[in-house]
Amino acid sequence: MTATVVEPQKAPPAPEPVPRARRRRRARGAVLPYLLVLPLIAAVAVALGWPLLQQFIMSLQKFGLAQQFGEEPEWVGLDNYVSVLTDPTMWLVFLRSIVFCAICATLSMVIGCLVAVLLTKVSSWARIVLQVALLLVWATPALVTMVIWQWLFDGRYGLVNWLLASIGFRDMAGFPWTSTPMGVFTIAALTVIWGSLPLIIFMIYSALTQVPLEVLEAAELDGARPFQRFREVTLPIITPAVMIVGLLQIVWDLRVFTQIYVLQQAGVSVEETNLLGTYIYRVGIGQGEYGDASALATVVLLLTLLLTWKYIARMFAQQREASE
């Protein structure tokens, strides 16, 4: 009987050592992105962090008109926060602002997405005309826009009342839009949506142009209808852009100031039309209670973060999944 000789397996060759120069280049490449971002982080910390710190310090003080003339502020601890959080007017303004933000942000996103889809369907010359018009809308200052919209809704000479009366709504002839809270919020919402549409349309349109045509054609060959293709193919691809611009809309619409402040000058009740932006301004600048205004601004910041943290977490999760 012949014995089988088993040859011992050869050990795998040892990996070649990475040259020191290559290790240095790798380490430098890993650190370089952080070094490039560092100036931006420092600029944000100085431009945003320092004012926030000063706001928080002032919210713990009794800071009024006397302190504007050099008198030392009095430390009151959390008294300003207790005063703000127990004020029913603040919660009424906050709820009013939430409703206003929800309506404006929702309509802005829906209309913006529809117009962005329209831009992908029209001819090149029509697309250029629409894009130029949107740029002009975006470039127009908010105060100028408010003057135009106030003229359109003027009770005596406004185009809106004339059109409504012409199509059968006789009661709308001479209707004083800027003298009623609902009229003020209607005009303000229209101007906010009007000013928000260009950015939404441009961002969504840019995302739509990145959708692979091969994927859409494959879905069409499989029998998917246009709405199904948009829901199942296009929407998941453009979701990161939609979520970013949606988050910006929520933040911007929660701090609307110019539109409401200008319309309040027409004589409407300030208490019935205040939103968070104008309410903080009138508590601080109008009444001289800078400590209360700082506490109110801090509370609003925390409430805004509380309202948007799920949205932000989902946005980062989607970006992380896309990068993987």
CSV table of N, CA, C and O in Angstrom, one decimal, residues 56-144:
chain,number,residue,atom,x,y,z
A,56,PHE,N,-28.9,84.8,23.7
A,56,PHE,CA,-29.2,83.9,24.9
A,56,PHE,C,-28.8,84.6,26.2
A,56,PHE,O,-29.6,84.6,27.1
A,57,ILE,N,-27.7,85.4,26.2
A,57,ILE,CA,-27.3,86.1,27.4
A,57,ILE,C,-28.3,87.2,27.7
A,57,ILE,O,-28.7,87.4,28.8
A,58,MET,N,-28.8,87.9,26.6
A,58,MET,CA,-29.8,89.0,26.8
A,58,MET,C,-31.1,88.4,27.3
A,58,MET,O,-31.8,89.1,28.0
A,59,SER,N,-31.4,87.2,26.9
A,59,SER,CA,-32.7,86.6,27.3
A,59,SER,C,-32.7,86.3,28.8
A,59,SER,O,-33.8,86.0,29.3
A,60,LEU,N,-31.5,86.3,29.4
A,60,LEU,CA,-31.5,86.0,30.9
A,60,LEU,C,-31.4,87.4,31.7
A,60,LEU,O,-31.1,87.3,32.9
A,61,GLN,N,-31.6,88.5,31.0
A,61,GLN,CA,-31.4,89.8,31.6
A,61,GLN,C,-32.7,90.6,31.5
A,61,GLN,O,-33.5,90.4,30.6
A,62,LYS,N,-32.8,91.6,32.4
A,62,LYS,CA,-33.8,92.6,32.2
A,62,LYS,C,-33.2,93.7,31.4
A,62,LYS,O,-32.5,94.6,31.9
A,63,PHE,N,-33.5,93.7,30.1
A,63,PHE,CA,-32.8,94.6,29.2
A,63,PHE,C,-33.9,95.4,28.4
A,63,PHE,O,-34.6,94.9,27.6
A,64,GLY,N,-33.9,96.7,28.8
A,64,GLY,CA,-34.9,97.6,28.2
A,64,GLY,C,-34.3,98.9,27.7
A,64,GLY,O,-33.1,98.9,27.3
A,65,LEU,N,-35.1,99.9,27.7
A,65,LEU,CA,-34.6,101.2,27.1
A,65,LEU,C,-33.5,101.8,27.9
A,65,LEU,O,-32.6,102.4,27.4
A,66,ALA,N,-33.6,101.6,29.3
A,66,ALA,CA,-32.5,102.1,30.1
A,66,ALA,C,-31.2,101.6,29.8
A,66,ALA,O,-30.2,102.3,29.8
A,67,GLN,N,-31.1,100.3,29.4
A,67,GLN,CA,-29.8,99.7,29.1
A,67,GLN,C,-29.3,100.2,27.8
A,67,GLN,O,-28.1,100.1,27.5
A,68,GLN,N,-30.2,100.7,26.9
A,68,GLN,CA,-29.7,101.3,25.7
A,68,GLN,C,-28.9,102.6,25.9
A,68,GLN,O,-28.1,103.0,25.1
A,69,PHE,N,-29.1,103.2,27.1
A,69,PHE,CA,-28.4,104.4,27.4
A,69,PHE,C,-27.3,104.2,28.5
A,69,PHE,O,-26.8,105.1,29.1
A,70,GLY,N,-26.8,102.9,28.6
A,70,GLY,CA,-25.7,102.6,29.4
A,70,GLY,C,-25.9,102.0,30.7
A,70,GLY,O,-24.9,101.6,31.4
A,71,GLU,N,-27.1,101.9,31.2
A,71,GLU,CA,-27.4,101.3,32.5
A,71,GLU,C,-27.1,99.8,32.4
A,71,GLU,O,-27.4,99.1,31.5
A,72,GLU,N,-26.5,99.3,33.5
A,72,GLU,CA,-26.2,97.9,33.6
A,72,GLU,C,-27.5,97.0,33.6
A,72,GLU,O,-28.4,97.3,34.3
A,73,PRO,N,-27.5,96.0,32.8
A,73,PRO,CA,-28.7,95.1,32.8
A,73,PRO,C,-28.8,94.3,34.1
A,73,PRO,O,-27.8,94.0,34.7
A,74,GLU,N,-30.0,94.0,34.5
A,74,GLU,CA,-30.2,93.2,35.7
A,74,GLU,C,-30.5,91.7,35.3
A,74,GLU,O,-31.3,91.4,34.4
A,75,TRP,N,-29.7,90.8,35.9
A,75,TRP,CA,-29.9,89.4,35.7
A,75,TRP,C,-31.2,88.9,36.3
A,75,TRP,O,-31.4,89.0,37.5
A,76,VAL,N,-32.0,88.3,35.5
A,76,VAL,CA,-33.3,87.8,36.0
A,76,VAL,C,-33.5,86.3,35.8
A,76,VAL,O,-34.5,85.7,36.1
A,77,GLY,N,-32.4,85.6,35.3
A,77,GLY,CA,-32.5,84.2,35.1
A,77,GLY,C,-33.5,83.8,34.1
A,77,GLY,O,-33.5,84.3,32.9
A,78,LEU,N,-34.4,82.8,34.4
A,78,LEU,CA,-35.4,82.3,33.5
A,78,LEU,C,-36.7,83.0,33.6
A,78,LEU,O,-37.7,82.5,33.0
A,79,ASP,N,-36.7,84.2,34.2
A,79,ASP,CA,-38.0,84.9,34.4
A,79,ASP,C,-38.6,85.3,33.0
A,79,ASP,O,-39.8,85.3,32.8
A,80,ASN,N,-37.7,85.7,32.1
A,80,ASN,CA,-38.2,86.1,30.7
A,80,ASN,C,-38.8,84.9,30.0
A,80,ASN,O,-39.8,85.1,29.3
A,81,TYR,N,-38.2,83.7,30.2
A,81,TYR,CA,-38.8,82.5,29.5
A,81,TYR,C,-40.1,82.2,30.2
A,81,TYR,O,-41.1,81.8,29.4
A,82,VAL,N,-40.2,82.3,31.5
A,82,VAL,CA,-41.5,82.0,32.1
A,82,VAL,C,-42.6,83.0,31.6
A,82,VAL,O,-43.7,82.6,31.3
A,83,SER,N,-42.2,84.2,31.5
A,83,SER,CA,-43.2,85.2,31.0
A,83,SER,C,-43.6,84.9,29.6
A,83,SER,O,-44.8,85.1,29.2
A,84,VAL,N,-42.7,84.5,28.7
A,84,VAL,CA,-43.0,84.2,27.3
A,84,VAL,C,-43.9,83.0,27.2
A,84,VAL,O,-44.9,83.0,26.5
A,85,LEU,N,-43.5,81.9,27.9
A,85,LEU,CA,-44.2,80.7,27.8
A,85,LEU,C,-45.6,80.7,28.4
A,85,LEU,O,-46.4,79.8,28.1
A,86,THR,N,-45.8,81.6,29.3
A,86,THR,CA,-47.1,81.7,30.0
A,86,THR,C,-48.0,82.7,29.3
A,86,THR,O,-49.1,83.0,29.8
A,87,ASP,N,-47.5,83.3,28.3
A,87,ASP,CA,-48.3,84.4,27.6
A,87,ASP,C,-49.2,83.7,26.5
A,87,ASP,O,-48.6,83.2,25.5
A,88,PRO,N,-50.5,83.8,26.7
A,88,PRO,CA,-51.3,83.1,25.7
A,88,PRO,C,-51.2,83.8,24.3
A,88,PRO,O,-51.5,83.1,23.3
A,89,THR,N,-50.9,85.1,24.2
A,89,THR,CA,-50.7,85.8,23.0
A,89,THR,C,-49.6,85.1,22.1
A,89,THR,O,-49.8,85.0,20.9
A,90,MET,N,-48.5,84.7,22.8
A,90,MET,CA,-47.4,84.1,22.0
A,90,MET,C,-47.8,82.8,21.4
A,90,MET,O,-47.5,82.5,20.2
A,91,TRP,N,-48.6,82.0,22.2
A,91,TRP,CA,-49.0,80.7,21.6
A,91,TRP,C,-50.0,80.9,20.5
A,91,TRP,O,-50.0,80.1,19.5
A,92,LEU,N,-50.9,81.9,20.6
A,92,LEU,CA,-51.8,82.2,19.5
A,92,LEU,C,-51.0,82.6,18.2
A,92,LEU,O,-51.4,82.2,17.1
A,93,VAL,N,-50.1,83.5,18.4
A,93,VAL,CA,-49.2,83.9,17.3
A,93,VAL,C,-48.5,82.7,16.7
A,93,VAL,O,-48.4,82.6,15.5
A,94,PHE,N,-48.0,81.9,17.6
A,94,PHE,CA,-47.2,80.7,17.1
A,94,PHE,C,-48.1,79.8,16.3
A,94,PHE,O,-47.7,79.3,15.2
A,95,LEU,N,-49.3,79.5,16.7
A,95,LEU,CA,-50.2,78.6,16.0
A,95,LEU,C,-50.6,79.3,14.7
A,95,LEU,O,-50.7,78.6,13.6
A,96,ARG,N,-50.9,80.6,14.7
A,96,ARG,CA,-51.2,81.3,13.5
A,96,ARG,C,-50.0,81.2,12.5
A,96,ARG,O,-50.3,81.0,11.3
A,97,SER,N,-48.8,81.3,13.0
A,97,SER,CA,-47.7,81.2,12.1
A,97,SER,C,-47.5,79.8,11.5
A,97,SER,O,-47.1,79.7,10.3
A,98,ILE,N,-47.8,78.8,12.3
A,98,ILE,CA,-47.7,77.4,11.8
A,98,ILE,C,-48.7,77.2,10.7
A,98,ILE,O,-48.4,76.6,9.6
A,99,VAL,N,-49.9,77.7,10.9
A,99,VAL,CA,-50.9,77.5,9.8
A,99,VAL,C,-50.5,78.3,8.6
A,99,VAL,O,-50.6,77.7,7.4
A,100,PHE,N,-50.1,79.5,8.7
A,100,PHE,CA,-49.6,80.3,7.6
A,100,PHE,C,-48.5,79.6,6.9
A,100,PHE,O,-48.5,79.5,5.6
A,101,CYS,N,-47.5,79.1,7.6
A,101,CYS,CA,-46.4,78.4,7.0
A,101,CYS,C,-46.8,77.2,6.3
A,101,CYS,O,-46.3,76.9,5.2
A,102,ALA,N,-47.7,76.4,6.9
A,102,ALA,CA,-48.1,75.1,6.3
A,102,ALA,C,-48.8,75.4,4.9
A,102,ALA,O,-48.5,74.7,3.9
A,103,ILE,N,-49.7,76.4,4.9
A,103,ILE,CA,-50.4,76.7,3.7
A,103,ILE,C,-49.4,77.2,2.6
A,103,ILE,O,-49.4,76.7,1.4
A,104,CYS,N,-48.6,78.1,2.9
A,104,CYS,CA,-47.6,78.7,2.0
A,104,CYS,C,-46.6,77.7,1.5
A,104,CYS,O,-46.4,77.6,0.3
A,105,ALA,N,-46.0,76.9,2.4
A,105,ALA,CA,-45.0,76.0,2.0
A,105,ALA,C,-45.6,74.9,1.1
A,105,ALA,O,-45.0,74.5,0.1
A,106,THR,N,-46.8,74.4,1.5
A,106,THR,CA,-47.5,73.3,0.7
A,106,THR,C,-47.8,73.8,-0.7
A,106,THR,O,-47.5,73.1,-1.7
A,107,LEU,N,-48.5,75.0,-0.8
A,107,LEU,CA,-48.8,75.5,-2.1
A,107,LEU,C,-47.6,75.8,-3.0
A,107,LEU,O,-47.6,75.6,-4.2
A,108,SER,N,-46.6,76.4,-2.3
A,108,SER,CA,-45.3,76.7,-3.0
A,108,SER,C,-44.7,75.4,-3.6
A,108,SER,O,-44.3,75.4,-4.8
A,109,MET,N,-44.6,74.4,-2.8
A,109,MET,CA,-44.0,73.1,-3.3
A,109,MET,C,-44.8,72.5,-4.4
A,109,MET,O,-44.3,72.0,-5.4
A,110,VAL,N,-46.1,72.5,-4.3
A,110,VAL,CA,-47.0,71.8,-5.3
A,110,VAL,C,-46.9,72.6,-6.6
A,110,VAL,O,-46.7,72.0,-7.7
A,111,ILE,N,-47.1,73.9,-6.5
A,111,ILE,CA,-47.0,74.7,-7.8
A,111,ILE,C,-45.6,74.7,-8.4
A,111,ILE,O,-45.5,74.6,-9.6
A,112,GLY,N,-44.6,74.8,-7.5
A,112,GLY,CA,-43.2,74.7,-8.0
A,112,GLY,C,-42.9,73.4,-8.7
A,112,GLY,O,-42.3,73.5,-9.8
A,113,CYS,N,-43.3,72.3,-8.2
A,113,CYS,CA,-43.1,71.0,-8.8
A,113,CYS,C,-43.8,70.9,-10.1
A,113,CYS,O,-43.3,70.4,-11.1
A,114,LEU,N,-45.1,71.4,-10.2
A,114,LEU,CA,-45.8,71.3,-11.4
A,114,LEU,C,-45.2,72.2,-12.5
A,114,LEU,O,-45.1,71.7,-13.7
A,115,VAL,N,-44.7,73.4,-12.2
A,115,VAL,CA,-44.1,74.2,-13.2
A,115,VAL,C,-42.8,73.7,-13.6
A,115,VAL,O,-42.4,73.7,-14.8
A,116,ALA,N,-42.0,73.1,-12.7
A,116,ALA,CA,-40.7,72.4,-13.0
A,116,ALA,C,-40.9,71.3,-14.0
A,116,ALA,O,-40.2,71.1,-15.0
A,117,VAL,N,-42.0,70.5,-13.8
A,117,VAL,CA,-42.3,69.4,-14.7
A,117,VAL,C,-42.7,70.0,-16.1
A,117,VAL,O,-42.3,69.5,-17.2
A,118,LEU,N,-43.4,71.1,-16.0
A,118,LEU,CA,-43.8,71.8,-17.3
A,118,LEU,C,-42.6,72.3,-18.1
A,118,LEU,O,-42.6,72.2,-19.3
A,119,LEU,N,-41.6,72.7,-17.4
A,119,LEU,CA,-40.4,73.2,-18.1
A,119,LEU,C,-39.7,72.1,-18.8
A,119,LEU,O,-39.0,72.3,-19.8
A,120,THR,N,-39.8,70.9,-18.4
A,120,THR,CA,-39.2,69.7,-19.1
A,120,THR,C,-40.0,69.3,-20.3
A,120,THR,O,-39.5,68.5,-21.1
A,121,LYS,N,-41.2,69.8,-20.5
A,121,LYS,CA,-42.1,69.4,-21.6
A,121,LYS,C,-42.2,70.4,-22.7
A,121,LYS,O,-42.6,70.1,-23.8
A,122,VAL,N,-41.9,71.7,-22.4
A,122,VAL,CA,-42.1,72.8,-23.4
A,122,VAL,C,-40.9,72.8,-24.3
A,122,VAL,O,-39.8,72.2,-24.0
A,123,SER,N,-41.0,73.6,-25.3
A,123,SER,CA,-39.9,73.8,-26.2
A,123,SER,C,-38.8,74.7,-25.6
A,123,SER,O,-39.0,75.3,-24.6
A,124,SER,N,-37.6,74.7,-26.2
A,124,SER,CA,-36.5,75.4,-25.6
A,124,SER,C,-36.7,76.9,-25.5
A,124,SER,O,-36.4,77.5,-24.5
A,125,TRP,N,-37.4,77.5,-26.5
A,125,TRP,CA,-37.6,79.0,-26.5
A,125,TRP,C,-38.6,79.3,-25.4
A,125,TRP,O,-38.4,80.3,-24.7
A,126,ALA,N,-39.6,78.5,-25.2
A,126,ALA,CA,-40.6,78.8,-24.2
A,126,ALA,C,-39.9,78.6,-22.8
A,126,ALA,O,-40.2,79.3,-21.8
A,127,ARG,N,-39.0,77.6,-22.7
A,127,ARG,CA,-38.3,77.4,-21.4
A,127,ARG,C,-37.5,78.6,-21.1
A,127,ARG,O,-37.4,79.0,-19.9
A,128,ILE,N,-36.8,79.1,-22.1
A,128,ILE,CA,-35.9,80.3,-21.8
A,128,ILE,C,-36.8,81.5,-21.4
A,128,ILE,O,-36.4,82.2,-20.4
A,129,VAL,N,-37.9,81.7,-22.0
A,129,VAL,CA,-38.8,82.8,-21.6
A,129,VAL,C,-39.3,82.6,-20.2
A,129,VAL,O,-39.2,83.6,-19.4
A,130,LEU,N,-39.7,81.4,-19.8
A,130,LEU,CA,-40.2,81.2,-18.4
A,130,LEU,C,-39.0,81.4,-17.4
A,130,LEU,O,-39.2,81.9,-16.3
A,131,GLN,N,-37.8,80.9,-17.8
A,131,GLN,CA,-36.7,81.0,-16.8
A,131,GLN,C,-36.3,82.5,-16.6
A,131,GLN,O,-36.0,82.9,-15.5
A,132,VAL,N,-36.3,83.3,-17.7
A,132,VAL,CA,-36.0,84.7,-17.6
A,132,VAL,C,-37.1,85.4,-16.7
A,132,VAL,O,-36.8,86.2,-15.9
A,133,ALA,N,-38.4,85.1,-16.9
A,133,ALA,CA,-39.4,85.6,-16.1
A,133,ALA,C,-39.3,85.3,-14.7
A,133,ALA,O,-39.4,86.1,-13.8
A,134,LEU,N,-38.9,84.0,-14.4
A,134,LEU,CA,-38.7,83.6,-13.0
A,134,LEU,C,-37.5,84.4,-12.4
A,134,LEU,O,-37.5,84.7,-11.2
A,135,LEU,N,-36.4,84.6,-13.2
A,135,LEU,CA,-35.3,85.3,-12.6
A,135,LEU,C,-35.7,86.8,-12.3
A,135,LEU,O,-35.2,87.3,-11.3
A,136,LEU,N,-36.5,87.4,-13.1
A,136,LEU,CA,-37.0,88.7,-12.8
A,136,LEU,C,-37.8,88.8,-11.5
A,136,LEU,O,-37.7,89.7,-10.7
A,137,VAL,N,-38.7,87.8,-11.4
A,137,VAL,CA,-39.5,87.7,-10.1
A,137,VAL,C,-38.5,87.5,-8.9
A,137,VAL,O,-38.7,88.2,-7.9
A,138,TRP,N,-37.5,86.7,-9.1
A,138,TRP,CA,-36.6,86.4,-8.0
A,138,TRP,C,-35.8,87.7,-7.6
A,138,TRP,O,-35.4,87.9,-6.5
A,139,ALA,N,-35.4,88.4,-8.7
A,139,ALA,CA,-34.6,89.6,-8.5
A,139,ALA,C,-35.3,90.8,-7.9
A,139,ALA,O,-34.7,91.8,-7.5
A,140,THR,N,-36.6,90.8,-8.0
A,140,THR,CA,-37.4,91.9,-7.5
A,140,THR,C,-37.4,92.0,-6.0
A,140,THR,O,-37.7,91.0,-5.3
A,141,PRO,N,-37.0,93.1,-5.4
A,141,PRO,CA,-37.1,93.2,-3.9
A,141,PRO,C,-38.4,92.9,-3.3
A,141,PRO,O,-39.5,93.3,-4.0
A,142,ALA,N,-38.5,92.4,-2.1
A,142,ALA,CA,-39.8,92.1,-1.5
A,142,ALA,C,-40.6,93.3,-1.3
A,142,ALA,O,-41.9,93.3,-1.5
A,143,LEU,N,-40.0,94.4,-1.0
A,143,LEU,CA,-40.8,95.7,-0.8
A,143,LEU,C,-41.4,96.1,-2.1
A,143,LEU,O,-42.6,96.6,-2.1
A,144,VAL,N,-40.7,96.1,-3.2
A,144,VAL,CA,-41.3,96.4,-4.5
A,144,VAL,C,-42.4,95.5,-4.8
A,144,VAL,O,-43.5,95.9,-5.3
